Every structure is written in C-alpha cells, then in structure tokens.
Amino acid sequence: MSSAECVTESVATVRIDLDGDRHELRWPRDKTLVEIMLEAGIAVPYSCREGHCGSCVTTVTSGEVSMDTCDILDEADLADGLVLACQARPVDDDIAVEY
C-alpha cells in the first residue's frame, strides 16, 4: 500500500445538513465532528466538548461513527441514530448527519 493510499483511508467524507444548508467536508479519523466543523467555519452547536451536556447532539442518517465518551445518550437514543458530535469520529468512509 502506498503512502497516498494510507492518507486517503484516514479521511472520511461527511455531509452535514444544518439550518437549511448542506456542507460536505473531509473528516480525518483523528478529529471529532465538532472540530472539523469549527475548522471549516461552520457555526455548530456545542458547549462542553466533553460528552456531558448534549448541546452538540446530531442524527447520523447514513454511515457509522464511534464516540469516545457518551454520558447522556441512552440505548434508545443511540438506536435512533443520535450521537454527540463533540465525541463522534468516523468509522465508515461516507457519513451523513443532520441537525
């Protein structure tokens, strides 16, 4: 595997529907969704950035993410696709979320 292939595999694509706008971003696997949105200048809702407050909750409509910490969402929330964007990192290569 070439180094270019390794770089490609370490980045996912995410489509974000927020306040009537659609954004498409490259999502490095070592960053959270809130981090990449802030870096792109998108006014994402968030507060604590530690998985405790729920201000950044979003719904994954396509693809899979993992969360580092999740103190406030229960099993039913997770089953409905809710995730904390401040803790979410991509698992799949192509992900869609909506706020």
N, CA, C and O atoms as CSV, one atom per row, in Angstrom:
chain,resi,resn,atom,element,x,y,z
A,1,MET,N,N,0.843,-1.170,0.000
A,1,MET,CA,C,0.000,0.000,0.000
A,1,MET,C,C,0.892,1.238,0.000
A,1,MET,O,O,1.830,1.329,0.792
A,2,SER,N,N,0.605,2.184,-0.878
A,2,SER,CA,C,1.408,3.403,-0.959
A,2,SER,C,C,1.008,4.368,0.147
A,2,SER,O,O,-0.047,4.209,0.762
A,3,SER,N,N,1.857,5.382,0.407
A,3,SER,CA,C,1.531,6.357,1.448
A,3,SER,C,C,0.313,7.182,1.055
A,3,SER,O,O,-0.427,7.624,1.933
A,4,ALA,N,N,0.080,7.404,-0.239
A,4,ALA,CA,C,-1.110,8.129,-0.690
A,4,ALA,C,C,-2.370,7.351,-0.346
A,4,ALA,O,O,-3.382,7.948,0.022
A,5,GLU,N,N,-2.323,6.025,-0.460
A,5,GLU,CA,C,-3.480,5.206,-0.105
A,5,GLU,C,C,-3.756,5.280,1.394
A,5,GLU,O,O,-4.916,5.299,1.805
A,6,CYS,N,N,-2.719,5.322,2.204
A,6,CYS,CA,C,-2.890,5.428,3.649
A,6,CYS,C,C,-3.556,6.741,4.024
A,6,CYS,O,O,-4.430,6.767,4.891
A,7,VAL,N,N,-3.153,7.836,3.379
A,7,VAL,CA,C,-3.737,9.141,3.648
A,7,VAL,C,C,-5.214,9.129,3.286
A,7,VAL,O,O,-6.042,9.625,4.050
A,8,THR,N,N,-5.556,8.565,2.121
A,8,THR,CA,C,-6.944,8.515,1.681
A,8,THR,C,C,-7.795,7.740,2.672
A,8,THR,O,O,-8.908,8.159,2.990
A,9,GLU,N,N,-7.292,6.621,3.162
A,9,GLU,CA,C,-8.063,5.788,4.080
A,9,GLU,C,C,-8.259,6.437,5.439
A,9,GLU,O,O,-9.180,6.060,6.164
A,10,SER,N,N,-7.423,7.405,5.810
A,10,SER,CA,C,-7.545,8.020,7.123
A,10,SER,C,C,-8.517,9.199,7.125
A,10,SER,O,O,-8.678,9.869,8.145
A,11,VAL,N,N,-9.167,9.454,5.979
A,11,VAL,CA,C,-10.114,10.558,5.874
A,11,VAL,C,C,-11.445,10.042,5.340
A,11,VAL,O,O,-11.496,9.312,4.350
A,12,ALA,N,N,-12.510,10.433,6.012
A,12,ALA,CA,C,-13.861,10.104,5.549
A,12,ALA,C,C,-14.467,11.360,4.920
A,12,ALA,O,O,-13.882,12.441,4.981
A,13,THR,N,N,-15.633,11.203,4.322
A,13,THR,CA,C,-16.408,12.328,3.811
A,13,THR,C,C,-17.690,12.401,4.617
A,13,THR,O,O,-18.330,11.381,4.873
A,14,VAL,N,N,-18.067,13.619,5.021
A,14,VAL,CA,C,-19.310,13.797,5.775
A,14,VAL,C,C,-20.148,14.895,5.126
A,14,VAL,O,O,-19.654,15.968,4.780
A,15,ARG,N,N,-21.446,14.583,4.973
A,15,ARG,CA,C,-22.416,15.576,4.506
A,15,ARG,C,C,-23.215,16.012,5.724
A,15,ARG,O,O,-23.765,15.187,6.454
A,16,ILE,N,N,-23.270,17.324,5.931
A,16,ILE,CA,C,-23.900,17.878,7.124
A,16,ILE,C,C,-25.053,18.776,6.693
A,16,ILE,O,O,-24.852,19.741,5.955
A,17,ASP,N,N,-26.258,18.458,7.155
A,17,ASP,CA,C,-27.412,19.326,6.935
A,17,ASP,C,C,-27.646,20.092,8.234
A,17,ASP,O,O,-27.976,19.509,9.267
A,18,LEU,N,N,-27.468,21.417,8.160
A,18,LEU,CA,C,-27.576,22.259,9.348
A,18,LEU,C,C,-28.237,23.571,8.971
A,18,LEU,O,O,-27.740,24.298,8.111
A,19,ASP,N,N,-29.346,23.871,9.605
A,19,ASP,CA,C,-30.054,25.141,9.384
A,19,ASP,C,C,-30.362,25.415,7.919
A,19,ASP,O,O,-30.236,26.546,7.449
A,20,GLY,N,N,-30.768,24.371,7.200
A,20,GLY,CA,C,-31.153,24.536,5.804
A,20,GLY,C,C,-29.996,24.557,4.822
A,20,GLY,O,O,-30.220,24.670,3.617
A,21,ASP,N,N,-28.769,24.453,5.303
A,21,ASP,CA,C,-27.588,24.424,4.434
A,21,ASP,C,C,-26.972,23.037,4.465
A,21,ASP,O,O,-27.024,22.340,5.479
A,22,ARG,N,N,-26.385,22.645,3.333
A,22,ARG,CA,C,-25.665,21.377,3.269
A,22,ARG,C,C,-24.181,21.680,3.091
A,22,ARG,O,O,-23.787,22.472,2.236
A,23,HIS,N,N,-23.384,21.039,3.907
A,23,HIS,CA,C,-21.929,21.173,3.850
A,23,HIS,C,C,-21.347,19.795,3.593
A,23,HIS,O,O,-21.864,18.800,4.102
A,24,GLU,N,N,-20.288,19.723,2.818
A,24,GLU,CA,C,-19.573,18.462,2.634
A,24,GLU,C,C,-18.120,18.705,3.012
A,24,GLU,O,O,-17.455,19.584,2.464
A,25,LEU,N,N,-17.643,17.903,3.961
A,25,LEU,CA,C,-16.288,18.081,4.476
A,25,LEU,C,C,-15.516,16.776,4.451
A,25,LEU,O,O,-16.089,15.687,4.496
A,26,ARG,N,N,-14.203,16.914,4.380
A,26,ARG,CA,C,-13.316,15.781,4.603
A,26,ARG,C,C,-13.165,15.661,6.120
A,26,ARG,O,O,-12.979,16.659,6.816
A,27,TRP,N,N,-13.247,14.429,6.620
A,27,TRP,CA,C,-13.245,14.202,8.065
A,27,TRP,C,C,-12.099,13.268,8.446
A,27,TRP,O,O,-12.233,12.048,8.352
A,28,PRO,N,N,-10.965,13.842,8.879
A,28,PRO,CA,C,-9.861,12.993,9.358
A,28,PRO,C,C,-10.315,12.161,10.549
A,28,PRO,O,O,-11.028,12.651,11.425
A,29,ARG,N,N,-9.905,10.925,10.575
A,29,ARG,CA,C,-10.379,9.996,11.608
A,29,ARG,C,C,-9.882,10.334,13.013
A,29,ARG,O,O,-10.407,9.814,13.998
A,30,ASP,N,N,-8.882,11.194,13.109
A,30,ASP,CA,C,-8.371,11.566,14.424
A,30,ASP,C,C,-9.028,12.828,14.976
A,30,ASP,O,O,-8.601,13.339,16.011
A,31,LYS,N,N,-10.063,13.343,14.299
A,31,LYS,CA,C,-10.752,14.550,14.759
A,31,LYS,C,C,-12.231,14.251,14.979
A,31,LYS,O,O,-12.801,13.340,14.378
A,32,THR,N,N,-12.833,15.048,15.861
A,32,THR,CA,C,-14.268,14.904,16.091
A,32,THR,C,C,-15.038,15.743,15.069
A,32,THR,O,O,-14.475,16.606,14.395
A,33,LEU,N,N,-16.323,15.469,14.976
A,33,LEU,CA,C,-17.170,16.212,14.051
A,33,LEU,C,C,-17.208,17.692,14.415
A,33,LEU,O,O,-17.146,18.540,13.525
A,34,VAL,N,N,-17.309,18.019,15.693
A,34,VAL,CA,C,-17.296,19.425,16.109
A,34,VAL,C,C,-15.988,20.089,15.681
A,34,VAL,O,O,-16.009,21.215,15.182
A,35,GLU,N,N,-14.870,19.427,15.862
A,35,GLU,CA,C,-13.576,20.002,15.490
A,35,GLU,C,C,-13.516,20.362,14.008
A,35,GLU,O,O,-13.084,21.458,13.653
A,36,ILE,N,N,-13.948,19.445,13.143
A,36,ILE,CA,C,-13.830,19.744,11.705
A,36,ILE,C,C,-14.820,20.814,11.275
A,36,ILE,O,O,-14.532,21.599,10.372
A,37,MET,N,N,-15.986,20.851,11.915
A,37,MET,CA,C,-16.961,21.889,11.574
A,37,MET,C,C,-16.461,23.263,12.003
A,37,MET,O,O,-16.597,24.227,11.250
A,38,LEU,N,N,-15.893,23.369,13.186
A,38,LEU,CA,C,-15.345,24.644,13.638
A,38,LEU,C,C,-14.188,25.080,12.746
A,38,LEU,O,O,-14.083,26.257,12.399
A,39,GLU,N,N,-13.323,24.148,12.376
A,39,GLU,CA,C,-12.203,24.472,11.483
A,39,GLU,C,C,-12.690,24.988,10.129
A,39,GLU,O,O,-12.023,25.806,9.496
A,40,ALA,N,N,-13.866,24.503,9.686
A,40,ALA,CA,C,-14.433,24.926,8.402
A,40,ALA,C,C,-15.243,26.220,8.532
A,40,ALA,O,O,-15.770,26.720,7.539
A,41,GLY,N,N,-15.343,26.759,9.741
A,41,GLY,CA,C,-16.080,27.997,9.946
A,41,GLY,C,C,-17.584,27.820,10.036
A,41,GLY,O,O,-18.336,28.776,9.848
A,42,ILE,N,N,-18.029,26.595,10.325
A,42,ILE,CA,C,-19.463,26.306,10.445
A,42,ILE,C,C,-19.885,26.515,11.896
A,42,ILE,O,O,-19.227,26.026,12.814
A,43,ALA,N,N,-20.975,27.236,12.100
A,43,ALA,CA,C,-21.473,27.535,13.443
A,43,ALA,C,C,-22.223,26.329,14.002
A,43,ALA,O,O,-23.454,26.293,14.001
A,44,VAL,N,N,-21.483,25.365,14.469
A,44,VAL,CA,C,-22.049,24.134,15.021
A,44,VAL,C,C,-22.448,24.368,16.482
A,44,VAL,O,O,-21.711,25.015,17.225
A,45,PRO,N,N,-23.603,23.848,16.897
A,45,PRO,CA,C,-23.955,23.973,18.308
A,45,PRO,C,C,-23.078,23.059,19.164
A,45,PRO,O,O,-22.928,21.874,18.868
A,46,TYR,N,N,-22.507,23.617,20.218
A,46,TYR,CA,C,-21.712,22.818,21.159
A,46,TYR,C,C,-21.517,23.632,22.429
A,46,TYR,O,O,-21.770,24.837,22.449
A,47,SER,N,N,-21.068,22.972,23.482
A,47,SER,CA,C,-20.775,23.675,24.722
A,47,SER,C,C,-19.541,23.069,25.388
A,47,SER,O,O,-18.448,23.627,25.286
A,48,CYS,N,N,-19.704,21.932,26.067
A,48,CYS,CA,C,-18.620,21.401,26.901
A,48,CYS,C,C,-17.508,20.706,26.113
A,48,CYS,O,O,-16.360,20.690,26.555
A,49,ARG,N,N,-17.829,20.142,24.974
A,49,ARG,CA,C,-16.898,19.375,24.140
A,49,ARG,C,C,-16.349,18.129,24.840
A,49,ARG,O,O,-15.325,17.583,24.429
A,50,GLU,N,N,-17.026,17.686,25.890
A,50,GLU,CA,C,-16.562,16.517,26.641
A,50,GLU,C,C,-17.599,15.406,26.743
A,50,GLU,O,O,-17.386,14.429,27.462
A,51,GLY,N,N,-18.728,15.542,26.028
A,51,GLY,CA,C,-19.737,14.495,26.032
A,51,GLY,C,C,-20.667,14.506,27.219
A,51,GLY,O,O,-21.307,13.496,27.509
A,52,HIS,N,N,-20.758,15.634,27.918
A,52,HIS,CA,C,-21.572,15.692,29.126
A,52,HIS,C,C,-22.852,16.513,28.992
A,52,HIS,O,O,-23.796,16.285,29.749
A,53,CYS,N,N,-22.918,17.470,28.045
A,53,CYS,CA,C,-24.039,18.417,28.057
A,53,CYS,C,C,-25.126,18.129,27.020
A,53,CYS,O,O,-26.294,18.425,27.271
A,54,GLY,N,N,-24.781,17.568,25.879
A,54,GLY,CA,C,-25.767,17.267,24.845
A,54,GLY,C,C,-26.045,18.395,23.872
A,54,GLY,O,O,-26.887,18.239,22.988
A,55,SER,N,N,-25.373,19.515,24.002
A,55,SER,CA,C,-25.609,20.646,23.098
A,55,SER,C,C,-25.320,20.315,21.641
A,55,SER,O,O,-25.903,20.921,20.741
A,56,CYS,N,N,-24.444,19.382,21.404
A,56,CYS,CA,C,-23.988,19.077,20.044
A,56,CYS,C,C,-24.673,17.858,19.431
A,56,CYS,O,O,-24.232,17.363,18.394
A,57,VAL,N,N,-25.739,17.370,20.053
A,57,VAL,CA,C,-26.373,16.146,19.559
A,57,VAL,C,C,-26.829,16.324,18.105
A,57,VAL,O,O,-27.389,17.355,17.733
A,58,THR,N,N,-26.576,15.300,17.305
A,58,THR,CA,C,-26.957,15.282,15.898
A,58,THR,C,C,-27.427,13.873,15.554
A,58,THR,O,O,-27.223,12.932,16.322
A,59,THR,N,N,-28.053,13.741,14.396
A,59,THR,CA,C,-28.545,12.440,13.957
A,59,THR,C,C,-27.729,11.949,12.776
A,59,THR,O,O,-27.609,12.645,11.768
A,60,VAL,N,N,-27.176,10.767,12.893
A,60,VAL,CA,C,-26.479,10.138,11.775
A,60,VAL,C,C,-27.546,9.512,10.881
A,60,VAL,O,O,-28.289,8.630,11.312
A,61,THR,N,N,-27.614,9.975,9.632
A,61,THR,CA,C,-28.624,9.458,8.706
A,61,THR,C,C,-28.043,8.438,7.742
A,61,THR,O,O,-28.780,7.713,7.073
A,62,SER,N,N,-26.720,8.385,7.673
A,62,SER,CA,C,-26.049,7.425,6.795
A,62,SER,C,C,-24.628,7.209,7.297
A,62,SER,O,O,-23.950,8.158,7.691
A,63,GLY,N,N,-24.183,5.964,7.279
A,63,GLY,CA,C,-22.833,5.651,7.720
A,63,GLY,C,C,-22.780,5.380,9.209
A,63,GLY,O,O,-23.804,5.353,9.891
A,64,GLU,N,N,-21.568,5.181,9.698
A,64,GLU,CA,C,-21.366,4.834,11.102
A,64,GLU,C,C,-20.256,5.669,11.698
A,64,GLU,O,O,-19.237,5.928,11.058
A,65,VAL,N,N,-20.471,6.094,12.951
A,65,VAL,CA,C,-19.446,6.802,13.711
A,65,VAL,C,C,-19.266,6.086,15.043
A,65,VAL,O,O,-20.115,5.298,15.461
A,66,SER,N,N,-18.159,6.369,15.697
A,66,SER,CA,C,-17.946,5.898,17.063
A,66,SER,C,C,-17.853,7.134,17.950
A,66,SER,O,O,-17.594,8.236,17.467
A,67,MET,N,N,-18.065,6.945,19.246
A,67,MET,CA,C,-17.953,8.060,20.179
A,67,MET,C,C,-16.952,7.711,21.262
A,67,MET,O,O,-16.935,6.596,21.783
A,68,ASP,N,N,-16.113,8.691,21.591
A,68,ASP,CA,C,-15.129,8.499,22.647
A,68,ASP,C,C,-15.815,8.368,24.000
A,68,ASP,O,O,-15.528,7.436,24.751
A,69,THR,N,N,-16.717,9.290,24.317
A,69,THR,CA,C,-17.444,9.322,25.579
A,69,THR,C,C,-18.896,9.607,25.269
A,69,THR,O,O,-19.199,10.349,24.335
A,70,CYS,N,N,-19.790,9.030,26.037
A,70,CYS,CA,C,-21.208,9.303,25.832
A,70,CYS,C,C,-21.927,9.116,27.156
A,70,CYS,O,O,-22.432,8.033,27.450
A,71,ASP,N,N,-21.971,10.174,27.951
A,71,ASP,CA,C,-22.574,10.097,29.274
A,71,ASP,C,C,-24.079,10.337,29.282
A,71,ASP,O,O,-24.744,9.995,30.260
A,72,ILE,N,N,-24.642,10.925,28.202
A,72,ILE,CA,C,-26.030,11.363,28.303
A,72,ILE,C,C,-27.015,10.668,27.374
A,72,ILE,O,O,-28.222,10.759,27.596
A,73,LEU,N,N,-26.545,9.982,26.348
A,73,LEU,CA,C,-27.462,9.310,25.435
A,73,LEU,C,C,-27.704,7.878,25.912
A,73,LEU,O,O,-26.771,7.171,26.294
A,74,ASP,N,N,-28.972,7.463,25.883
A,74,ASP,CA,C,-29.264,6.085,26.288
A,74,ASP,C,C,-29.362,5.188,25.050
A,74,ASP,O,O,-29.196,5.656,23.923
A,75,GLU,N,N,-29.628,3.923,25.264
A,75,GLU,CA,C,-29.673,2.947,24.171
A,75,GLU,C,C,-30.723,3.310,23.120
A,75,GLU,O,O,-30.490,3.122,21.926
A,76,ALA,N,N,-31.872,3.826,23.551
A,76,ALA,CA,C,-32.919,4.222,22.595
A,76,ALA,C,C,-32.447,5.384,21.722
A,76,ALA,O,O,-32.711,5.406,20.520
A,77,ASP,N,N,-31.747,6.353,22.326
A,77,ASP,CA,C,-31.197,7.481,21.557
A,77,ASP,C,C,-30.209,6.978,20.505
A,77,ASP,O,O,-30.258,7.380,19.343
A,78,LEU,N,N,-29.327,6.106,20.929
A,78,LEU,CA,C,-28.318,5.556,20.014
A,78,LEU,C,C,-28.983,4.768,18.890
A,78,LEU,O,O,-28.553,4.842,17.739
A,79,ALA,N,N,-30.026,4.017,19.218
A,79,ALA,CA,C,-30.757,3.243,18.209
A,79,ALA,C,C,-31.436,4.157,17.192
A,79,ALA,O,O,-31.634,3.774,16.039
A,80,ASP,N,N,-31.792,5.370,17.627
A,80,ASP,CA,C,-32.404,6.357,16.729
A,80,ASP,C,C,-31.374,7.108,15.899
A,80,ASP,O,O,-31.738,7.960,15.089
A,81,GLY,N,N,-30.077,6.802,16.092
A,81,GLY,CA,C,-29.026,7.442,15.312
A,81,GLY,C,C,-28.464,8.695,15.933
A,81,GLY,O,O,-27.671,9.393,15.300
A,82,LEU,N,N,-28.855,9.004,17.166
A,82,LEU,CA,C,-28.331,10.199,17.816
A,82,LEU,C,C,-26.898,9.964,18.281
A,82,LEU,O,O,-26.559,8.899,18.795
A,83,VAL,N,N,-26.064,10.990,18.086
A,83,VAL,CA,C,-24.679,10.950,18.545
A,83,VAL,C,C,-24.285,12.332,19.049
A,83,VAL,O,O,-24.924,13.332,18.721
A,84,LEU,N,N,-23.243,12.373,19.837
A,84,LEU,CA,C,-22.666,13.624,20.288
A,84,LEU,C,C,-21.551,13.999,19.320
A,84,LEU,O,O,-20.545,13.295,19.224
A,85,ALA,N,N,-21.725,15.090,18.614
A,85,ALA,CA,C,-20.753,15.491,17.588
A,85,ALA,C,C,-19.383,15.807,18.180
A,85,ALA,O,O,-18.368,15.689,17.494
A,86,CYS,N,N,-19.352,16.208,19.448
A,86,CYS,CA,C,-18.064,16.519,20.076
A,86,CYS,C,C,-17.257,15.265,20.390
A,86,CYS,O,O,-16.067,15.348,20.692
A,87,GLN,N,N,-17.904,14.108,20.321
A,87,GLN,CA,C,-17.251,12.844,20.619
A,87,GLN,C,C,-17.186,11.912,19.407
A,87,GLN,O,O,-16.524,10.875,19.454
A,88,ALA,N,N,-17.873,12.282,18.324
A,88,ALA,CA,C,-18.015,11.409,17.159
A,88,ALA,C,C,-16.779,11.429,16.268
A,88,ALA,O,O,-16.230,12.485,15.955
A,89,ARG,N,N,-16.363,10.244,15.874
A,89,ARG,CA,C,-15.270,10.049,14.905
A,89,ARG,C,C,-15.757,9.061,13.854
A,89,ARG,O,O,-16.520,8.148,14.169
A,90,PRO,N,N,-15.324,9.234,12.607
A,90,PRO,CA,C,-15.839,8.369,11.537
A,90,PRO,C,C,-15.368,6.932,11.639
A,90,PRO,O,O,-14.212,6.661,11.963
A,91,VAL,N,N,-16.284,6.017,11.357
A,91,VAL,CA,C,-15.964,4.603,11.194
A,91,VAL,C,C,-16.016,4.286,9.704
A,91,VAL,O,O,-15.068,3.737,9.141
A,92,ASP,N,N,-17.142,4.642,9.066
A,92,ASP,CA,C,-17.294,4.453,7.611
A,92,ASP,C,C,-16.611,5.574,6.840
A,92,ASP,O,O,-16.231,6.595,7.415
A,93,ASP,N,N,-16.462,5.379,5.558
A,93,ASP,CA,C,-15.833,6.391,4.699
A,93,ASP,C,C,-16.784,7.482,4.247
A,93,ASP,O,O,-16.348,8.572,3.876
A,94,ASP,N,N,-18.083,7.200,4.275
A,94,ASP,CA,C,-19.084,8.147,3.794
A,94,ASP,C,C,-20.202,8.248,4.833
A,94,ASP,O,O,-20.897,7.270,5.107
A,95,ILE,N,N,-20.363,9.431,5.400
A,95,ILE,CA,C,-21.294,9.632,6.503
A,95,ILE,C,C,-22.169,10.844,6.217
A,95,ILE,O,O,-21.719,11.801,5.586
A,96,ALA,N,N,-23.412,10.809,6.675
A,96,ALA,CA,C,-24.312,11.961,6.585
A,96,ALA,C,C,-24.929,12.186,7.953
A,96,ALA,O,O,-25.305,11.238,8.643
A,97,VAL,N,N,-25.029,13.473,8.342
A,97,VAL,CA,C,-25.668,13.841,9.590
A,97,VAL,C,C,-26.605,15.010,9.361
A,97,VAL,O,O,-26.443,15.784,8.418
A,98,GLU,N,N,-27.586,15.123,10.239
A,98,GLU,CA,C,-28.456,16.301,10.168
A,98,GLU,C,C,-28.749,16.823,11.563
A,98,GLU,O,O,-28.895,16.068,12.524
A,99,TYR,N,N,-28.828,18.130,11.634
A,99,TYR,CA,C,-29.145,18.824,12.894
A,99,TYR,C,C,-30.574,19.307,12.820
A,99,TYR,O,O,-31.068,19.920,13.765
